[in-house]
Tab-separated table of N, CA, C and O in Angstrom:
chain	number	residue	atom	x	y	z
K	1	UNK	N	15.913	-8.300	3.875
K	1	UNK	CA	14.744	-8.650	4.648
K	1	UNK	C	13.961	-9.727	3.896
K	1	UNK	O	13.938	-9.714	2.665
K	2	UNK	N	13.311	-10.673	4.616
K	2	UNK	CA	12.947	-11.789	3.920
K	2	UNK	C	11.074	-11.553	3.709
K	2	UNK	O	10.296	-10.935	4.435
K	3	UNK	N	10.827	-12.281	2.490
K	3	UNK	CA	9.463	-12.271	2.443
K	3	UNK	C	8.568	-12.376	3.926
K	3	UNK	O	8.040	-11.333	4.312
K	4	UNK	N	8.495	-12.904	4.276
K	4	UNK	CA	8.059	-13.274	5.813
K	4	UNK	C	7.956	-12.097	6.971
K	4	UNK	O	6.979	-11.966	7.708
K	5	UNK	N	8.996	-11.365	6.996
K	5	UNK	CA	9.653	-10.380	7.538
K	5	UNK	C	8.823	-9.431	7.184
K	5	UNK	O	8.007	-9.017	8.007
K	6	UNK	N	8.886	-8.835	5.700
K	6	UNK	CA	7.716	-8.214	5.391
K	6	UNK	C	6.046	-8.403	5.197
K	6	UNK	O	5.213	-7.500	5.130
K	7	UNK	N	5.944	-9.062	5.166
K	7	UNK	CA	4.318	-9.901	5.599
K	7	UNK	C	4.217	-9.649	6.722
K	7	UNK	O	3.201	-8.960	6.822
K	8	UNK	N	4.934	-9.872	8.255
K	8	UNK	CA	4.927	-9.306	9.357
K	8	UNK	C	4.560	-8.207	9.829
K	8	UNK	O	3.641	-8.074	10.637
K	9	UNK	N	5.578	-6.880	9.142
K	9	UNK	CA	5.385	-5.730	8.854
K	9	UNK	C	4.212	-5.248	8.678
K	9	UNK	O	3.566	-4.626	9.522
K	10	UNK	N	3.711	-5.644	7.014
K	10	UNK	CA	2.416	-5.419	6.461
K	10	UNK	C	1.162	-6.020	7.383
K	10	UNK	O	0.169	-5.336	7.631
K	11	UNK	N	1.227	-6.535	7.561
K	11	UNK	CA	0.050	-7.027	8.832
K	11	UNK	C	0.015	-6.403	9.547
K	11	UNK	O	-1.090	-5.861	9.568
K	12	UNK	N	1.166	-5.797	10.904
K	12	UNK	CA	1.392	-4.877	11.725
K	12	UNK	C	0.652	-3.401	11.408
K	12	UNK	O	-0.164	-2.759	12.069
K	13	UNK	N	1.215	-3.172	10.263
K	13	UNK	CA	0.823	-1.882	9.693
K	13	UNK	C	-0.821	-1.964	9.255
K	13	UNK	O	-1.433	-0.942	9.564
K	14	UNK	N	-1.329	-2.622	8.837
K	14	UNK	CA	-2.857	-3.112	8.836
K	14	UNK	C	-3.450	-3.106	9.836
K	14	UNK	O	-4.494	-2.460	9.931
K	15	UNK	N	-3.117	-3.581	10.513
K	15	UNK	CA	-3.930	-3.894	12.439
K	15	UNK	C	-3.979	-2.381	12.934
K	15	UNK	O	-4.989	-1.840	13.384
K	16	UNK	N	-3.155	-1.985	12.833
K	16	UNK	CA	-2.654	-0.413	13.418
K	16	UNK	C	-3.759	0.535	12.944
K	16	UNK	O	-4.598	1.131	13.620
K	17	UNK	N	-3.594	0.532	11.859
K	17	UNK	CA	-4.741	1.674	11.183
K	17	UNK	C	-5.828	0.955	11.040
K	17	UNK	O	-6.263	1.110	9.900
K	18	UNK	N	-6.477	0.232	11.676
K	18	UNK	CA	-7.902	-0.507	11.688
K	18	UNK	C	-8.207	-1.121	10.347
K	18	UNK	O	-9.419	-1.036	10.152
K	19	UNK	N	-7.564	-1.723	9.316
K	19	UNK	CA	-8.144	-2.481	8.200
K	19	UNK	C	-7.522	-3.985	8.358
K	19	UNK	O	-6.410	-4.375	8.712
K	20	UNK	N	-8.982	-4.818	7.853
K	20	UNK	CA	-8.689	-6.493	7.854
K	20	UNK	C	-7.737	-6.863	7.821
K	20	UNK	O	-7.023	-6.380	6.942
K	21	UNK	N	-7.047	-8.069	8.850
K	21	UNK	CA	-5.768	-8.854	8.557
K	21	UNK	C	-6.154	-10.375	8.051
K	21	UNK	O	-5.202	-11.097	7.755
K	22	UNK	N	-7.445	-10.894	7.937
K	22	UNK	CA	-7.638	-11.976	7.725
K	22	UNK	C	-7.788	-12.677	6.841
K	22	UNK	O	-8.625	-13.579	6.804
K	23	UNK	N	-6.638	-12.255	5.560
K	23	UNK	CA	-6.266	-12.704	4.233
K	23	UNK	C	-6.449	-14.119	4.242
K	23	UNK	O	-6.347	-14.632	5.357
K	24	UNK	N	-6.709	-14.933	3.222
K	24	UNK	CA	-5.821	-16.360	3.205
K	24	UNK	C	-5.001	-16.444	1.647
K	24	UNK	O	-4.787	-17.491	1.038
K	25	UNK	N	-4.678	-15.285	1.268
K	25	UNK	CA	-3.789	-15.300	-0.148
K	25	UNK	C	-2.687	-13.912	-0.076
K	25	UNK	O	-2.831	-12.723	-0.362
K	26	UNK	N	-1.662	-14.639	0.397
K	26	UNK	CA	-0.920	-13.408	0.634
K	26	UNK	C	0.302	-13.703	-0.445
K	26	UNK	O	0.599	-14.802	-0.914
K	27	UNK	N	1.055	-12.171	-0.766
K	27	UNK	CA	1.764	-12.595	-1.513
K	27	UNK	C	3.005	-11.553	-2.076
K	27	UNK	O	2.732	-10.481	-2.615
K	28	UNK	N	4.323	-12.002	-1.881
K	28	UNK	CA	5.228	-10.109	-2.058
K	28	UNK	C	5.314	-10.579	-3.928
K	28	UNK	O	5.262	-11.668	-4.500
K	29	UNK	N	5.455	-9.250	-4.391
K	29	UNK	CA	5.983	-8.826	-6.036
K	29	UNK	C	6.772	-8.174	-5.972
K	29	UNK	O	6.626	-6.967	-5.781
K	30	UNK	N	8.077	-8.854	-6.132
K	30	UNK	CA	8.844	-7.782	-5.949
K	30	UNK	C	9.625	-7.656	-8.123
K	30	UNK	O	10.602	-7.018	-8.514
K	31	UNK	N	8.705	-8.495	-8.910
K	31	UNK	CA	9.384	-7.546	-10.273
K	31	UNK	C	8.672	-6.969	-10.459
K	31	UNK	O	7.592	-6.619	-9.986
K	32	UNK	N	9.844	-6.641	-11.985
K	32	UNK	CA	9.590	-4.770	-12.732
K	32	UNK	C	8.646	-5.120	-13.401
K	32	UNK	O	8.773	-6.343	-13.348
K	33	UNK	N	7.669	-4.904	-14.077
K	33	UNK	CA	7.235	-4.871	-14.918
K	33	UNK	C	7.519	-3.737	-15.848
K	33	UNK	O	7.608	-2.595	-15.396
K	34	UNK	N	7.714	-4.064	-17.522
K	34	UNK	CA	8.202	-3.420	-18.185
K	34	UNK	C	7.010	-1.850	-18.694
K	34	UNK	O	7.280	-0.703	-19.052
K	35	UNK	N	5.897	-2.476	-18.509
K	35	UNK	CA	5.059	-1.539	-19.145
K	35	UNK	C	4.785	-0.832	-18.035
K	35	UNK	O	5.071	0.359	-18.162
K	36	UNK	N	4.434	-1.067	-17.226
K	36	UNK	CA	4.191	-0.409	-16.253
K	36	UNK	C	5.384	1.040	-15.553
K	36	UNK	O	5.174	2.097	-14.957
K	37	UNK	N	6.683	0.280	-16.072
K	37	UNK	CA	7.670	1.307	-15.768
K	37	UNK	C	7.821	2.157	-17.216
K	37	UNK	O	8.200	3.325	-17.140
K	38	UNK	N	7.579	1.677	-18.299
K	38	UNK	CA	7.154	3.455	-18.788
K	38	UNK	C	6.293	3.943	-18.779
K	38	UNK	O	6.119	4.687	-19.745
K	39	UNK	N	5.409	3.894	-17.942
K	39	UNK	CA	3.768	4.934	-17.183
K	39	UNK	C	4.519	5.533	-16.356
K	39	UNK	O	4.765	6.716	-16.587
K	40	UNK	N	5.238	4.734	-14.869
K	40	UNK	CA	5.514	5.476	-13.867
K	40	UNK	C	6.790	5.422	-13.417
K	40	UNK	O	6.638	5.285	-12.203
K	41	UNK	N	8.364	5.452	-13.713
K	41	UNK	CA	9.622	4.634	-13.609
K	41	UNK	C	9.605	5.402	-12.102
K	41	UNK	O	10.142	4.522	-11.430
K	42	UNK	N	9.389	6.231	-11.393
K	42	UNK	CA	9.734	5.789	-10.105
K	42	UNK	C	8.938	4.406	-9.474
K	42	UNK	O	9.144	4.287	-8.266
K	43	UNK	N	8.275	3.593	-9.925
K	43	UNK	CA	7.721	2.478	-9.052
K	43	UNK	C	8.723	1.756	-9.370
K	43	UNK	O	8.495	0.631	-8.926
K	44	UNK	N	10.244	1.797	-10.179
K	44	UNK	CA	11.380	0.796	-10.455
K	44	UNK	C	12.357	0.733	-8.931
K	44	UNK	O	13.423	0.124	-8.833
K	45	UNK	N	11.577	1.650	-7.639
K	45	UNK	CA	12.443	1.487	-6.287
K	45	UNK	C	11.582	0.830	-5.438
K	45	UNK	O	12.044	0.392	-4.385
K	46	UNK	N	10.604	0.702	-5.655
K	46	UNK	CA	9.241	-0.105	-5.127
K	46	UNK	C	8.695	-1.463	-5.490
K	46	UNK	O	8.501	-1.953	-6.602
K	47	UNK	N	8.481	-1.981	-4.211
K	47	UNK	CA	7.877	-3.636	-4.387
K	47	UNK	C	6.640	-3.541	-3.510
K	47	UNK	O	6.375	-2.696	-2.655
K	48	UNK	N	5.916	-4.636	-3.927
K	48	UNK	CA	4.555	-4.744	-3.467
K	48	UNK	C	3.801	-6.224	-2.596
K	48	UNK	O	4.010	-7.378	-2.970
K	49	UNK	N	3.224	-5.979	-1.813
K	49	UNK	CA	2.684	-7.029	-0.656
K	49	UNK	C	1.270	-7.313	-0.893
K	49	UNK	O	0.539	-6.463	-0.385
K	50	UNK	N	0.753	-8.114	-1.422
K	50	UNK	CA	-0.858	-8.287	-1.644
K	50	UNK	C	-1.336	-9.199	-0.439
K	50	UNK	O	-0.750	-10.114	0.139
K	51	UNK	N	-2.608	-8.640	-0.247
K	51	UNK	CA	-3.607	-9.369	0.784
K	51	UNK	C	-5.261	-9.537	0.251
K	51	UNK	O	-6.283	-8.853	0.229
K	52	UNK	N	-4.899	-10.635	-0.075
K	52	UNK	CA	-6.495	-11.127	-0.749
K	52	UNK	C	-7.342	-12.483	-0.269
K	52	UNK	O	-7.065	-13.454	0.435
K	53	UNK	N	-8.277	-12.136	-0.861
K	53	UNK	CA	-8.855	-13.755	-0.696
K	53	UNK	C	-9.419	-14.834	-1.212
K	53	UNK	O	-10.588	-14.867	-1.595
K	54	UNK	N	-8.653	-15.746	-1.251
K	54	UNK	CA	-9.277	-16.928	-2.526
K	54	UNK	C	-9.933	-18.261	-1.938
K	54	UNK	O	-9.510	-19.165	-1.218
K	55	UNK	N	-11.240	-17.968	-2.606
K	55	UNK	CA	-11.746	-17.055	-4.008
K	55	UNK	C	-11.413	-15.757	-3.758
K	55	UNK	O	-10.823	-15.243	-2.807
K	56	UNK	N	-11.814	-15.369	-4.614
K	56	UNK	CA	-11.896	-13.625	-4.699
K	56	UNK	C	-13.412	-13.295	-3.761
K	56	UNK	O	-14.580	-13.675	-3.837
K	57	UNK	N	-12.762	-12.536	-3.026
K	57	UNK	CA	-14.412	-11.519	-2.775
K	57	UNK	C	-14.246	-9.861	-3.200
K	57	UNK	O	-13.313	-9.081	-3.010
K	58	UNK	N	-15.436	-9.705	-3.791
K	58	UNK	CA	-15.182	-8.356	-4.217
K	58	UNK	C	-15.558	-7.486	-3.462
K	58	UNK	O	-16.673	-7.546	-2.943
K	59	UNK	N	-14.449	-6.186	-3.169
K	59	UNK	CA	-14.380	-5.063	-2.875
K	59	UNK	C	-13.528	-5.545	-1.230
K	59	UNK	O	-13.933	-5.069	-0.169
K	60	UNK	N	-12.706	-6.229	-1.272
K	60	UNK	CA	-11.690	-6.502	-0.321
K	60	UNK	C	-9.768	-6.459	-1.078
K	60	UNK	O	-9.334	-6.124	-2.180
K	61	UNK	N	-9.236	-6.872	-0.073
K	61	UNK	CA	-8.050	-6.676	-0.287
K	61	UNK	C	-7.088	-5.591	-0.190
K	61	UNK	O	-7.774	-4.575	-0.299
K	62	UNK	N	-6.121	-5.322	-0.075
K	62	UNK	CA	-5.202	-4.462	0.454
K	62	UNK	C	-3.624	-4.818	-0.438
K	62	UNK	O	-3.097	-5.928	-0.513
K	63	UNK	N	-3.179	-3.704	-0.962
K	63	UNK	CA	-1.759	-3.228	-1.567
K	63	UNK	C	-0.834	-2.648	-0.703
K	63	UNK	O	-1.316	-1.770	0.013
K	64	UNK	N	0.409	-2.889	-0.551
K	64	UNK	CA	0.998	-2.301	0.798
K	64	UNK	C	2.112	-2.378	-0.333
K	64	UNK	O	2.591	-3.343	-0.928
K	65	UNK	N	2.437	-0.514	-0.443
K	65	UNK	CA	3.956	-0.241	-1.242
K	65	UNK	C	5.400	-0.483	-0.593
K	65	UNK	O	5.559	0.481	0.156
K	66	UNK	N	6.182	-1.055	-0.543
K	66	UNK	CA	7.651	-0.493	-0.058
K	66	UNK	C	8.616	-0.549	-1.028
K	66	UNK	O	8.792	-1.034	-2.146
K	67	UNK	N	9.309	0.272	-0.020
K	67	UNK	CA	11.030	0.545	-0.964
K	67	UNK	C	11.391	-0.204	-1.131
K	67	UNK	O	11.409	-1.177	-0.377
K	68	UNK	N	11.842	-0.123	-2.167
K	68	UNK	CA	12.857	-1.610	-2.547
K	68	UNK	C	14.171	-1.465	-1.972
K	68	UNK	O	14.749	-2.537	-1.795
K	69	UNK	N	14.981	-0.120	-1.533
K	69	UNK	CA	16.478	-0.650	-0.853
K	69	UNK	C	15.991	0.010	0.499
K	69	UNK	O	16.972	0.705	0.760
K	70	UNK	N	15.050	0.233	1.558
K	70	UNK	CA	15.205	0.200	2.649
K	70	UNK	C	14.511	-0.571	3.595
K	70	UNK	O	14.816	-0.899	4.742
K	71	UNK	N	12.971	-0.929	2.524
K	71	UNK	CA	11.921	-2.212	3.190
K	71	UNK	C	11.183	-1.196	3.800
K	71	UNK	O	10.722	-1.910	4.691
K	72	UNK	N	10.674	-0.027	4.043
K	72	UNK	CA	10.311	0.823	4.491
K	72	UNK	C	8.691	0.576	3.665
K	72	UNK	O	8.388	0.562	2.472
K	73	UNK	N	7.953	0.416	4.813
K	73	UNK	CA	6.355	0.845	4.020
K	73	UNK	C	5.824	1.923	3.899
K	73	UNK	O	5.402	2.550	4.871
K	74	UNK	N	5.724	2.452	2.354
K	74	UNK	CA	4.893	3.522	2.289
K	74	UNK	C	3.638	4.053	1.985
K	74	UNK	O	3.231	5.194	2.205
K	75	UNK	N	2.947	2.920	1.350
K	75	UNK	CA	1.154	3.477	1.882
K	75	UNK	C	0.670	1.893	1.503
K	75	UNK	O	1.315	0.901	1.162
K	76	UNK	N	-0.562	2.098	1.693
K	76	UNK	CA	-2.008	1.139	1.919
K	76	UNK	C	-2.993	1.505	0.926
K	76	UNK	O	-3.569	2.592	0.986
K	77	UNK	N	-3.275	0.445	-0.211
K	77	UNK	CA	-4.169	1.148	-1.075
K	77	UNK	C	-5.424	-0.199	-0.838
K	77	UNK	O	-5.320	-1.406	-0.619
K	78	UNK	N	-6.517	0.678	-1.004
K	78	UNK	CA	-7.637	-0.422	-0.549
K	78	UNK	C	-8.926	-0.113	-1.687
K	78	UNK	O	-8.677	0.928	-2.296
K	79	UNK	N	-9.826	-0.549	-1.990
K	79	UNK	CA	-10.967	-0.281	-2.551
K	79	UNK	C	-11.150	1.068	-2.074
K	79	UNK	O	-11.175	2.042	-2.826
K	80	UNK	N	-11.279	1.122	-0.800
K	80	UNK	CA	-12.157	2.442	-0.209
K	80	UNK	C	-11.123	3.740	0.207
K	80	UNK	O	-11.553	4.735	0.792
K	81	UNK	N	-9.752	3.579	-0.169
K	81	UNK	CA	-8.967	4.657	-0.369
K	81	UNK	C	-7.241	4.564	0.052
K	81	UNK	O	-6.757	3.807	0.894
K	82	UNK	N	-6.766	5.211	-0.497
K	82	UNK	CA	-5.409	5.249	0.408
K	82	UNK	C	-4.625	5.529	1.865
K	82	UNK	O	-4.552	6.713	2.191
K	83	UNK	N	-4.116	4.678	2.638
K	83	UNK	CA	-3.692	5.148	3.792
K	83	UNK	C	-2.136	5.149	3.740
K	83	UNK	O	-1.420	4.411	3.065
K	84	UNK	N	-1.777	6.113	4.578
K	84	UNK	CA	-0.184	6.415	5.226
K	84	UNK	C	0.646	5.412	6.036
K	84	UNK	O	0.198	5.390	7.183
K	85	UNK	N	1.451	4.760	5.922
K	85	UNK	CA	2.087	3.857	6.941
K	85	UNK	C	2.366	4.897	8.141
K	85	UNK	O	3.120	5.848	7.938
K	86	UNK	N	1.752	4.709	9.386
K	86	UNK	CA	2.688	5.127	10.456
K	86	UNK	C	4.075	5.389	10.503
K	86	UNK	O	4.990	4.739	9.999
K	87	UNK	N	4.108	6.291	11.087
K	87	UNK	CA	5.922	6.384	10.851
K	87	UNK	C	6.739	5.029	11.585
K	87	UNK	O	7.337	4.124	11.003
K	88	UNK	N	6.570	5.200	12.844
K	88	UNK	CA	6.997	4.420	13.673
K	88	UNK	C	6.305	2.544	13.395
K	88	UNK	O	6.332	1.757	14.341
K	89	UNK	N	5.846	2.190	12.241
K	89	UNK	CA	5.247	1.316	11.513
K	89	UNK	C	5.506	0.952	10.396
K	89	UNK	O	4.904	0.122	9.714
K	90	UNK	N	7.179	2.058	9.941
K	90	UNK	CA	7.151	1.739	9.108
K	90	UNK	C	8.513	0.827	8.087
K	90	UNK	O	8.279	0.460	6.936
């Protein structure tokens, strides 16, 4: 699945559960980071979708997790808390 493809997704899945789509700094991560995977080594099946805005404004933006071998989104992390991808969203 191509970057694009998932940006699609992640937007979809944003609109759905009522939080901002009107990024202008978007962006997939899909490496490991080394330190980070000895804190948590299951995030070594997971890649990440950022939605920000540059400049920065503070207390915006949105983290959108997925699998790394199915592309499947599994949550929404925001300033103001975590959300669930829809199933059928995801």
């Amino acid at each position: 699945m191509t970057d694009k493809e998932i940006i699609e997704k992640a937007t979809k899945a944003l609109k759905a559960i009522g939080l901002p789509t009107h990024y202008n700094k978007i962006s997939v991560n899909k490496e490991k980071n080394p330190i980070l995977l000895e804190i948590d080594p299951d995030i070594e099946f997971e890649y990440t979708v950022h939605f920000n805005h540059n400049p920065p404004i503070k207390g915006t933006g949105a983290t959108i997790t997925v699998d790394r071998k199915t592309h499947k989104l599994i949550r929404i992390i925001t300033k103001s808390g975590m959300y669930k991808v829809p199933e059928d969203l995801q």
